[in-house]
Coordinates of C-alpha atoms and ligand atoms in Angstrom, one line a residue:
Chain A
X1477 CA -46.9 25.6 -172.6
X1478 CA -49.2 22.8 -171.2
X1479 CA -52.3 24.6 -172.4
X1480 CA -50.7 25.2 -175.6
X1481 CA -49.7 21.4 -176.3
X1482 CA -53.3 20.4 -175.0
X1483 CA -55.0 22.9 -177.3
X1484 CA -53.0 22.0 -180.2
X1485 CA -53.1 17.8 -179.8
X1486 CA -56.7 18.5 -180.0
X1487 CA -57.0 20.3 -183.4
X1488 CA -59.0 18.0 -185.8
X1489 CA -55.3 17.6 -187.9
X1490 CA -53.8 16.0 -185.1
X1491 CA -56.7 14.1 -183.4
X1492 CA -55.2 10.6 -181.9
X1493 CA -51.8 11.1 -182.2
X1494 CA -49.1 9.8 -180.1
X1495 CA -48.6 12.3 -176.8
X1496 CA -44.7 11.6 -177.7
X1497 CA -45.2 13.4 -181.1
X1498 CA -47.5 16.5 -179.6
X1499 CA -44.7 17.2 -177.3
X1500 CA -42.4 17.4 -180.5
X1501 CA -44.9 19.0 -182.2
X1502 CA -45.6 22.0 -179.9
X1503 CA -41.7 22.7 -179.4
X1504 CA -42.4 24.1 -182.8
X1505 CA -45.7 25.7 -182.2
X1506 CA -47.2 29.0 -181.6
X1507 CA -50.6 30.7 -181.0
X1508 CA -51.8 33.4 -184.1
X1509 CA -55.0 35.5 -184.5
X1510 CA -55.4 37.5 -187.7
X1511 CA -58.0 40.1 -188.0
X1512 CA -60.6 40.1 -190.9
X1513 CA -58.6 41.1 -194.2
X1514 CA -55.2 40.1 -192.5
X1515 CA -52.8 37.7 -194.9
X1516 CA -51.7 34.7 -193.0
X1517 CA -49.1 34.9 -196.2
X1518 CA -48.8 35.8 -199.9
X1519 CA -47.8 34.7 -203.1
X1520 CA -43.8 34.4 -203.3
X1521 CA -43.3 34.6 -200.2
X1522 CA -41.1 32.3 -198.2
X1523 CA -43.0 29.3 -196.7
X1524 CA -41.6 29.0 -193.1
X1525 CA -44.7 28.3 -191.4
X1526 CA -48.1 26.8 -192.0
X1527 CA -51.4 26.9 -190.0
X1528 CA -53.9 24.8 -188.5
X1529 CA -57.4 26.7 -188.0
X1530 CA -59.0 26.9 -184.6
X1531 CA -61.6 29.0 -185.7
X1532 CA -62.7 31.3 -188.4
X1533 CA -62.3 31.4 -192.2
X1534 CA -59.0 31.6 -194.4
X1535 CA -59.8 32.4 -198.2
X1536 CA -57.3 31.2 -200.9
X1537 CA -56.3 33.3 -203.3
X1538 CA -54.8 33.8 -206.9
X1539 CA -54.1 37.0 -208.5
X1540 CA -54.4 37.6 -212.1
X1541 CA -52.9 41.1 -213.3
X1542 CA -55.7 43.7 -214.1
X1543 CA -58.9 41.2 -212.8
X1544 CA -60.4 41.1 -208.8
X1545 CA -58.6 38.1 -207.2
X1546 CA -60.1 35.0 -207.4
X1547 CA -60.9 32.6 -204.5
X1548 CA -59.9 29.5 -205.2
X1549 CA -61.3 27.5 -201.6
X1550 CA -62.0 28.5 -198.3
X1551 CA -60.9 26.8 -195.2
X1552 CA -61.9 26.9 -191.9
X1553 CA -61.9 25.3 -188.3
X1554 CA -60.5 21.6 -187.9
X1555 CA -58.1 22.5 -191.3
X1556 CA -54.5 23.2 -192.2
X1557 CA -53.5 25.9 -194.3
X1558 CA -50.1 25.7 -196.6
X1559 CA -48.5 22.7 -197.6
X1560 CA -45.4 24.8 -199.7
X1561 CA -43.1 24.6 -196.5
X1562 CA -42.8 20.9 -197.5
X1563 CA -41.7 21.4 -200.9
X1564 CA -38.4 23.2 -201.8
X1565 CA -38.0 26.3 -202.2
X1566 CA -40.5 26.5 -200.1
X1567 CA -42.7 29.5 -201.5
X1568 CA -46.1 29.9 -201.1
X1569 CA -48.1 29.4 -204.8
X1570 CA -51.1 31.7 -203.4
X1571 CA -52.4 34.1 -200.7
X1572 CA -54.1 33.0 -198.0
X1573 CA -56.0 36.1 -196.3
X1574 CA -58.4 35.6 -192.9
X1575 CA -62.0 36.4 -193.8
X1576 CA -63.6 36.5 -190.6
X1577 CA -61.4 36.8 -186.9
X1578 CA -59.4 33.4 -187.1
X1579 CA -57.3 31.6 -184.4
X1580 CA -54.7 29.3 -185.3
X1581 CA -51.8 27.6 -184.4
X1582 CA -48.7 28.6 -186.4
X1583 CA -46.3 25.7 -186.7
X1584 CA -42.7 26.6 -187.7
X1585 CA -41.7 25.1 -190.9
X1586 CA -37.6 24.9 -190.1
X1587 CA -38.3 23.4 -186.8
X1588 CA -40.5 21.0 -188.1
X1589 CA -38.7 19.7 -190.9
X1590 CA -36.0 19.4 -188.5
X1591 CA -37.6 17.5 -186.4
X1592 CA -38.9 15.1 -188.9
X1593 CA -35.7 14.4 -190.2
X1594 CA -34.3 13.4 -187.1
X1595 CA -37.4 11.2 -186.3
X1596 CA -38.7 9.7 -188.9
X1597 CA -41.3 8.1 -187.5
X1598 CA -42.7 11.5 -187.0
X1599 CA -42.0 12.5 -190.3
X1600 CA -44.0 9.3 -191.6
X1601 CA -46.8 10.5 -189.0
X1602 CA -47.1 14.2 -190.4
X1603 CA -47.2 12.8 -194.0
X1604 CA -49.8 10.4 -193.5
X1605 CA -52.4 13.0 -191.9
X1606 CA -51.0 15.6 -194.9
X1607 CA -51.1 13.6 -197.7
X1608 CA -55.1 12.4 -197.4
X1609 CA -55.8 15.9 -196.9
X1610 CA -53.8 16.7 -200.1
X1611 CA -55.4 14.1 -201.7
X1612 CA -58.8 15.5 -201.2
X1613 CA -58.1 18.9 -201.7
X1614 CA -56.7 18.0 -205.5
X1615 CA -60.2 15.9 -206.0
X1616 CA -62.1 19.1 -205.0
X1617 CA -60.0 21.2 -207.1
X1618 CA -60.5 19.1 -209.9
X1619 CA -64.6 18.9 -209.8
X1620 CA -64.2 22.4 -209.2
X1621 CA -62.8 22.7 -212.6
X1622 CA -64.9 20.2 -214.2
X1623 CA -67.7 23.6 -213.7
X1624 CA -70.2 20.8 -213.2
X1625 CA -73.4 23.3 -212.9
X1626 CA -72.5 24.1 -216.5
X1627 CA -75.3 24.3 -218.9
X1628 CA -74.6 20.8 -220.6
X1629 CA -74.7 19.2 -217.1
X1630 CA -77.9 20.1 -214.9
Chain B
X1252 CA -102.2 11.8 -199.3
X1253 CA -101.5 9.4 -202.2
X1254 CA -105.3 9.6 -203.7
X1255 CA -104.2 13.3 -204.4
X1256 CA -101.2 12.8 -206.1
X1257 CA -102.8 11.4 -209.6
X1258 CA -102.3 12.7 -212.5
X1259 CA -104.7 15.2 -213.1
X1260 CA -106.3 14.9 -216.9
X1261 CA -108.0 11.6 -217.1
X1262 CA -105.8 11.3 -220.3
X1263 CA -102.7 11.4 -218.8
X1264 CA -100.5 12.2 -222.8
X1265 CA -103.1 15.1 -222.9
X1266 CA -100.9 18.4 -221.7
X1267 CA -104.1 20.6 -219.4
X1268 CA -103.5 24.2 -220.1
X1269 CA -102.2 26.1 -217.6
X1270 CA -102.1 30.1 -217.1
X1271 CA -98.9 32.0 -215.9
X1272 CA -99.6 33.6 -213.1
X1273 CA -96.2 35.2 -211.8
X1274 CA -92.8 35.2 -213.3
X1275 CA -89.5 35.8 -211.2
X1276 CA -86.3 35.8 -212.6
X1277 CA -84.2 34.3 -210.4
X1278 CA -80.5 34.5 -212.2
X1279 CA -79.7 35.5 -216.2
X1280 CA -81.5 32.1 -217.5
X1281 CA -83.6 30.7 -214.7
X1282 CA -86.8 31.7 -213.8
X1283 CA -89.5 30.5 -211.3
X1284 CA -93.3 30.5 -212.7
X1285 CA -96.0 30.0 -210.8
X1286 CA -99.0 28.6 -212.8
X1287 CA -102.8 28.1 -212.6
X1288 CA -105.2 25.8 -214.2
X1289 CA -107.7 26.6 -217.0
X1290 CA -109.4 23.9 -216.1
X1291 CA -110.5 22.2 -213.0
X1292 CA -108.3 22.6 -209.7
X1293 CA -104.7 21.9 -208.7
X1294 CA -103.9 18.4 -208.2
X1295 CA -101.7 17.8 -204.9
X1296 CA -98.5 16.8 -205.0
X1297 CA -95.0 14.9 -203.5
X1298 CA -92.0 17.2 -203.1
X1299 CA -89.6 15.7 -205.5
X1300 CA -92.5 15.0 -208.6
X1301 CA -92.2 16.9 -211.7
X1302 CA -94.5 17.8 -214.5
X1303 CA -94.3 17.7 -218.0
X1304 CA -94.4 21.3 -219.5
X1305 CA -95.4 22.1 -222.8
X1306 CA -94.7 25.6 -224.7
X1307 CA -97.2 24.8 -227.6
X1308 CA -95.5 24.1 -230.7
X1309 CA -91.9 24.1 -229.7
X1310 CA -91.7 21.3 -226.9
X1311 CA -92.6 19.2 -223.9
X1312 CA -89.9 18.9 -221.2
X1313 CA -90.2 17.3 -217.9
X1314 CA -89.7 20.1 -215.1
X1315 CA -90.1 19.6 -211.0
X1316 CA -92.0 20.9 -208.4
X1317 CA -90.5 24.0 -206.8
X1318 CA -93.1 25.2 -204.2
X1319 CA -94.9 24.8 -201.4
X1320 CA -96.9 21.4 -201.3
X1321 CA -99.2 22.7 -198.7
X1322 CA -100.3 25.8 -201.2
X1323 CA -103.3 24.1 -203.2
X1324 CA -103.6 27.3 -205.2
X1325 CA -100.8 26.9 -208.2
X1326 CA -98.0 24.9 -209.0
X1327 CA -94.5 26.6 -209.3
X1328 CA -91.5 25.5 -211.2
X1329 CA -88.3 27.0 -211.6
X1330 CA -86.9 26.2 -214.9
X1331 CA -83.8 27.1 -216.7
X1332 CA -83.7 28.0 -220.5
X1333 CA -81.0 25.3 -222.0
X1334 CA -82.4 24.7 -225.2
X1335 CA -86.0 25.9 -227.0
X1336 CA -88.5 24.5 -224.7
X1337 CA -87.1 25.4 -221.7
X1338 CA -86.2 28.4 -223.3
X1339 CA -89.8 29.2 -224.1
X1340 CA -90.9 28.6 -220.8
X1341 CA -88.6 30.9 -219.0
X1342 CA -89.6 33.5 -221.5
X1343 CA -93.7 33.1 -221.0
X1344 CA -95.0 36.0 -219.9
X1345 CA -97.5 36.5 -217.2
X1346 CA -101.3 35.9 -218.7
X1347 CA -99.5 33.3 -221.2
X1348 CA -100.5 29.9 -221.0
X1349 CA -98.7 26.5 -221.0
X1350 CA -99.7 22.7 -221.3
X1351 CA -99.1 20.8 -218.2
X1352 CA -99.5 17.6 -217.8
X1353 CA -98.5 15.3 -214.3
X1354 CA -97.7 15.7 -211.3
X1355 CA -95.8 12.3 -212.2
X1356 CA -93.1 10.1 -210.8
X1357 CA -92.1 9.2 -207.3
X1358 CA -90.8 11.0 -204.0
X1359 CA -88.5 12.5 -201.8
X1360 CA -89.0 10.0 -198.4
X1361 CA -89.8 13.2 -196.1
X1362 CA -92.0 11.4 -194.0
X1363 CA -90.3 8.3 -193.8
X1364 CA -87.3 10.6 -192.8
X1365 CA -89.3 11.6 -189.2
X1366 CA -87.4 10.7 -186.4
X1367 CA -83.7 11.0 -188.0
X1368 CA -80.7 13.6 -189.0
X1369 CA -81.6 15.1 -192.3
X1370 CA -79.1 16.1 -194.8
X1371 CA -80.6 17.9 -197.9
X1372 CA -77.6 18.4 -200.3
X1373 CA -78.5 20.6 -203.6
X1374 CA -75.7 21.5 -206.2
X1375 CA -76.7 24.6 -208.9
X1376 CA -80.4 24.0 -209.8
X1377 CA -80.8 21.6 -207.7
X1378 CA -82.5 23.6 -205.1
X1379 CA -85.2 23.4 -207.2
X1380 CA -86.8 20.1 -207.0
X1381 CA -85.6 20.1 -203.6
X1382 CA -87.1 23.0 -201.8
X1383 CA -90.6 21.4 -201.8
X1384 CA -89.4 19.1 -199.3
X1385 CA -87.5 21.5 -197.7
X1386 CA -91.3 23.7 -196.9
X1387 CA -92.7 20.2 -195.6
X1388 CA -89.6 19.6 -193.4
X1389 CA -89.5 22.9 -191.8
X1390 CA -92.9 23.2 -191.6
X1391 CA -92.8 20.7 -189.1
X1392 CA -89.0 20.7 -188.1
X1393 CA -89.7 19.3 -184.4
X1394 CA -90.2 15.8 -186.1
X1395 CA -86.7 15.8 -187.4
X1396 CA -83.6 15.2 -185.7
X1397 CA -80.9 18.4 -186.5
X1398 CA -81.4 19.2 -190.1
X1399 CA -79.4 20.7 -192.8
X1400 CA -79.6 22.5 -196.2
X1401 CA -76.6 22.5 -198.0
X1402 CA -76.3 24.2 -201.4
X1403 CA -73.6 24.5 -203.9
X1404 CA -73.3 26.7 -207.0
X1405 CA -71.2 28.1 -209.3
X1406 CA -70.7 31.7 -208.2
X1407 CA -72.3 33.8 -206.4
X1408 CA -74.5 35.4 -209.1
X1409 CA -75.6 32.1 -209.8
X1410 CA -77.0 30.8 -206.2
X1411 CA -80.8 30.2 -206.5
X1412 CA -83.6 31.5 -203.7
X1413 CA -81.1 33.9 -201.9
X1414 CA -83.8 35.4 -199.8
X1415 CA -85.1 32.2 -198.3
X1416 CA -81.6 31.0 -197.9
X1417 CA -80.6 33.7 -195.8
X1418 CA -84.2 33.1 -193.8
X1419 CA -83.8 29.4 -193.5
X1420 CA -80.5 30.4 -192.0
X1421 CA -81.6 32.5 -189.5
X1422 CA -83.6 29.8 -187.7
X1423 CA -82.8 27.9 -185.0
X1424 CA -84.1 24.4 -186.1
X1425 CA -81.9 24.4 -189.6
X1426 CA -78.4 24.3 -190.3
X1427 CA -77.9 26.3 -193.9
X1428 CA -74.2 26.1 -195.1
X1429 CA -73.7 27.5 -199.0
X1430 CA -70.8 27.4 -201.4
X1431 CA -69.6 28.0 -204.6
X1432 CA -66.7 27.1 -207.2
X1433 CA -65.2 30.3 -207.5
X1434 CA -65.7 34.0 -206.3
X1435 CA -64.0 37.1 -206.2
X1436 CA -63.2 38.8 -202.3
X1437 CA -66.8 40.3 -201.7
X1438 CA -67.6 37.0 -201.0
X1439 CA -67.7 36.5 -197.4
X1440 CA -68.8 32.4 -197.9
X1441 CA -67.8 28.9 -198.3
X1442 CA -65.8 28.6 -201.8
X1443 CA -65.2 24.9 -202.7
X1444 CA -67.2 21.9 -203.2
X1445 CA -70.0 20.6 -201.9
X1446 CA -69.1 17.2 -200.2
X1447 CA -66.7 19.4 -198.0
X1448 CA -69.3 21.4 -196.2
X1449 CA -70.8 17.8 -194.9
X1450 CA -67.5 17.9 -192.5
X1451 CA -68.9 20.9 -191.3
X1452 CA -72.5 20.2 -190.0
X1453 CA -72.9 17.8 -187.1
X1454 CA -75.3 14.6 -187.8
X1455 CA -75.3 11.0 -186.9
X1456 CA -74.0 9.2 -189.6
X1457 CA -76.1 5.9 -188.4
X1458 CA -79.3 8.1 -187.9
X1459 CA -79.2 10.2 -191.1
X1460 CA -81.5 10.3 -194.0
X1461 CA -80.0 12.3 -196.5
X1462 CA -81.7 13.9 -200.3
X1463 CA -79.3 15.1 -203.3
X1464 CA -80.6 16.6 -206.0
X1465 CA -77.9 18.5 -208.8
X1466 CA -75.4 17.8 -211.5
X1467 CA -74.5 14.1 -211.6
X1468 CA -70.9 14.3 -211.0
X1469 CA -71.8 15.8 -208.4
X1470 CA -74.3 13.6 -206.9
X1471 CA -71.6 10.9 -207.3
X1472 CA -69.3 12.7 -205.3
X1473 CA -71.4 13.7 -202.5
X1474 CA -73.0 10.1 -201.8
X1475 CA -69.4 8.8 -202.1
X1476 CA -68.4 11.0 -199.3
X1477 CA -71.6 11.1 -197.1
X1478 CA -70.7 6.9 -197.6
X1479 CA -67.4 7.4 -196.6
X1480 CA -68.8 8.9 -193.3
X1481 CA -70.6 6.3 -192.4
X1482 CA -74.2 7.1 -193.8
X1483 CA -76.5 3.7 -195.0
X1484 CA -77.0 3.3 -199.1
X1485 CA -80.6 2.7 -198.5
X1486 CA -80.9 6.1 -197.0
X1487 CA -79.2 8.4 -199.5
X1488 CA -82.0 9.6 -202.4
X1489 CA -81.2 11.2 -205.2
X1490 CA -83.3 12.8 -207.6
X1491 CA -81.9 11.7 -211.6
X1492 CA -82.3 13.3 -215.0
X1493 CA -82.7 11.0 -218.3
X1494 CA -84.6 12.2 -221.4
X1495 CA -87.9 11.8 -221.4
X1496 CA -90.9 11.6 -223.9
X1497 CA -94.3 9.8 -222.4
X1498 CA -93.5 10.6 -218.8
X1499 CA -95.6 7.2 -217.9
X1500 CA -93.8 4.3 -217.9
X1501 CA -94.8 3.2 -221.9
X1502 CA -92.2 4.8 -224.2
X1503 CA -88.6 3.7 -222.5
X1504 CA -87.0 6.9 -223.2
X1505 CA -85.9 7.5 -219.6
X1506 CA -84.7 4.0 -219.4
X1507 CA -81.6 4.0 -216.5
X1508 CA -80.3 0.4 -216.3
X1509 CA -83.8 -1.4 -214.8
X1510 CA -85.1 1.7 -213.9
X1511 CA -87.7 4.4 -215.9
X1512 CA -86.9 7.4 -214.5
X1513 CA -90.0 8.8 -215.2
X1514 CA -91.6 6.3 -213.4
X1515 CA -89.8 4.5 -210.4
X1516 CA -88.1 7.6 -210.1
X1517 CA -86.7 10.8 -210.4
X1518 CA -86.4 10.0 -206.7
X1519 CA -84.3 6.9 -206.3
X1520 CA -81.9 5.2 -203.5
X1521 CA -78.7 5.2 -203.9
X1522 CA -78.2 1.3 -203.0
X1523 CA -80.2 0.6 -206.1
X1524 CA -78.2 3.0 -208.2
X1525 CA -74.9 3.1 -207.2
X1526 CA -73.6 1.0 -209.4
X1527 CA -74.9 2.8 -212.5
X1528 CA -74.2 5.8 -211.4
X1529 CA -70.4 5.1 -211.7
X1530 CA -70.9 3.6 -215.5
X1531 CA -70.3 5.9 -218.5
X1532 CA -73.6 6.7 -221.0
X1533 CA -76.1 4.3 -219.4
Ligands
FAD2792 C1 -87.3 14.5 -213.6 C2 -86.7 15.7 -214.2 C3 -86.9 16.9 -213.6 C4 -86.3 18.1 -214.1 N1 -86.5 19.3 -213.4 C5 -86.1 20.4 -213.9 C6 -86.3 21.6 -213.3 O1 -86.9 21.7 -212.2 N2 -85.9 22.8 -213.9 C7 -85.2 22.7 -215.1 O2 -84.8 23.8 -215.6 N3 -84.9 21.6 -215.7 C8 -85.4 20.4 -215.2 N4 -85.1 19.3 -215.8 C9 -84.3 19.3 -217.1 C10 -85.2 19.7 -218.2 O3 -86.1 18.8 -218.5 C11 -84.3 19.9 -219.5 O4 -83.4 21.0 -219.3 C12 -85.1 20.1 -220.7 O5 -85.7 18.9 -221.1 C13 -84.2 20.6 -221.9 O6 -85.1 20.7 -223.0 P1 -84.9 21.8 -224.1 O7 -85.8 21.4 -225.3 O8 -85.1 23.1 -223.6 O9 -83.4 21.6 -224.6 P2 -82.8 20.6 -225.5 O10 -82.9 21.1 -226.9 O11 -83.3 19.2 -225.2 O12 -81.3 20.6 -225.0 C14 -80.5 21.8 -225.2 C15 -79.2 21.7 -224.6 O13 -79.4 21.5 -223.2 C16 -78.8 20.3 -222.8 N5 -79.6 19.7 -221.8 C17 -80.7 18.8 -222.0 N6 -81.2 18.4 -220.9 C18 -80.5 19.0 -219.9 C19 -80.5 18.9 -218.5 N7 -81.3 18.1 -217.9 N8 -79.6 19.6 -217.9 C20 -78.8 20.4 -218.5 N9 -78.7 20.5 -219.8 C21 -79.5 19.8 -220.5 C22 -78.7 19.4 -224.0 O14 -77.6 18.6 -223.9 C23 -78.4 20.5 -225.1 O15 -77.1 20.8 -225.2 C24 -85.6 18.1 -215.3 C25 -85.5 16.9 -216.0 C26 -86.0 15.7 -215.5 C27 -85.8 14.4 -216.2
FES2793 S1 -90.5 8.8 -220.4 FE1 -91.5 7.2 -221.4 S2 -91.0 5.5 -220.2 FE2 -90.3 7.2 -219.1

């Protein structure tokens, strides 16, 4: 369990936060690996967990009936996959499959929301490192569809 | 190395003609031309200078460098066919011949660069103008602190100079991240944009030159971000694009706020551009 909170309090995600919160934190942690092909989750499904990356690469994915998938961003170490576990009914809106061998931590979704509503200071923590990362994820997405290399733009 | 760099015709509105030597299609409307003088020799040139091309009859468009600085046998540009000039040019055939008039404008800062983190940062064709600098740079890589390419396209299909890509990658001395907007799952890469792959290369923020060259929005985005982590103004270049017609500082068509870009740049510095970069239709 020691290594476990260690390892975890010093993923990029949580990098300076209080050693109260870790030990909150890890109560609700675990250790994943997912082989190259492997789906963290899918589309639909419930949103009970989400995932910080320790190493590798996690594509995200939207399917379309009758076309390939496409991927939508790729994620890798230092970043948190999944933010639908925050949102009710808690569904993921994509698939999220490992591209290369990945380690992660798996944090439980129940136990967390749990444990931010009884402390809310931990709540306020968790939202303030999710929300940036949110923030620029929605930026990216839209340049992404602003299809800058275009032919009208350079 | 600056007595080299003049234009080559005495007559510098006069295009020289040029002979195609070799033509590579590079994606479904870019190709990269490699071209020789009819007359006299090749002039030298500064990574990040550009030419003004000239498919007699149809047009005269301003088009970078795109090879090696230290080969005094041809220039090569890589040009993609947007309209009829360019159009024209990507069609020439080998044997066909071209004006050409320059090399004009200033320069990526690849010397003045010695000694720090380099971060080139190319979005789409942007590679282009870049990957003169990027021959100098490795040609002489122990100068540098850690360097980086990083290179953003559309989709896969779309990425320019694959092959060198994959063999800058292989080396020790260069970090080469790439990534694109979209893809389907045989891409094994980076899918997003490009200011997210600066989080994953390692520089010194305070010790870091960096060169952009690509779409504007894009530009914007990635000095914002390589700002935001800490990088100086002063040493963020980017290369800019504004019509242009004279190419030589007389006819103001390039004019970008107090700048001509034909002139004092393509390659300028972000402090002095910053703030026009973030006003609409200058
Ligand atoms: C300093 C400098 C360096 C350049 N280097 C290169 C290079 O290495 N390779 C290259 O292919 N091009 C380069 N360009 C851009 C190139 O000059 C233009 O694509 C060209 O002038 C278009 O002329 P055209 O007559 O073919 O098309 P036009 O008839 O002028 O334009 C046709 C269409 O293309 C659009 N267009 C015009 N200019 C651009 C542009 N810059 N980017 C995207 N769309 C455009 C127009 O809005 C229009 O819709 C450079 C420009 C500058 C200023
Ligand atoms: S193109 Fe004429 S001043 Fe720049």
């Amino acid at each position: 369990m020691e290594t476990l909170e260690r390892l975890l309090l010093g993923h990029k995600f949580l990098a300076g936060i209080d050693p109260a919160f870790g030990r909150l934190l890890v109560g609700c942690a675990r250790n994943l690996r997912f082989a190259p092909g492997q789906y963290l989750f899918r589309e639909g499904g419930p949103a009970d967990e989400f995932y910080l990356i320790r190493e590798g690469r996690v594509a995200l994915e939207l399917h379309a009936p009758a076309r390939p998938p496409i991927i939508i961003a790729t994620l890798g170490a230092g970043e948190l996959v999944g933010a639908s576990w925050l949102v009710p009914p808690y569904r993921w809106g994509f698939d999220a499959r490992a591209t290369t061998d990945t380690r992660a931590f798996g944090l439980d979704a129940t136990c967390l929301r749990a444990k931010c509503d009884a402390d809310h200071h931990l709540g306020y923590e968790m939202m303030r490192r999710l929300l940036p990362v949110m923030v620029r994820r929605m930026q990216a997405a839209r340049q992404q569809m602003l299809d800058v290399y275009g032919h009208t733009s350079a | 190395m600056s007595a080299r760099l003049a234009p080559s015709p005495a007559d510098p509105m006069r295009p020289a003609p040029w002979r195609v030597r070799a033509v590579r299609r590079e994606t479904a409307d870019v190709a990269t031309l490699a071209l020789e003088p009819l007359e006299g020799g090749v002039p030298g040139f500064a990574p990040g200078q550009f030419n003004m091309i000239y498919a007699f009859g149809i047009g005269e468009v301003p088009v970078s460098l795109s090879g090696d600085p230290a080969d005094p046998t041809r220039f090569v540009h890589t040009v993609r066919a947007v309209g009829a000039a360019s159009a024209a040019i990507v069609a020439a055939a080998p044997g066909s011949v071209l004006g050409l008039r320059g090399p004009f404008g200033s320069a990526w800062p690849v010397d003045a660069a010695e000694g720090h983190d380099l971060l080139i940062v190319a979005g789409g064709l942007g590679l282009a103008p870049l990957r003169p600098a990027i021959y100098q740079v490795l040609a002489a890589s122990e100068r540098f602190g850690r360097i980086a390419v990083l290179y953003g396209g559309r989709g896969p299909a779309e990425l320019l100079f694959r092959d060198e890509l994959a063999a800058w990658g292989a080396r020790a001395d260069v970090t080469v991240a790439i990534t694109v907007d979209h893809a389907d799952p045989s891409w094994h890469g980076h899918v997003g944009v490009v200011p997210a792959l600066i989080e994953h290369v390692g520089f010194d923020p305070a010790n870091t030159v960096a060169l952009l060259c690509g779409p504007e929005v894009m530009l914007r985005f990635t000095a914002t971000t390589l700002r935001a982590a800490g990088v100086a103004a002063g040493r963020i270049f980017l290369s800019m694009e504004r019509n242009m017609k004279c190419a030589i500082g007389l006819c103001g068509h390039c004019q970008f706020g107090a700048d001509f870009v034909c002139k004092d740049g393509p390659v300028l510095p972000y402090d002095r551009i910053a703030a026009r970069l973030a006003v609409r239709e200058i």
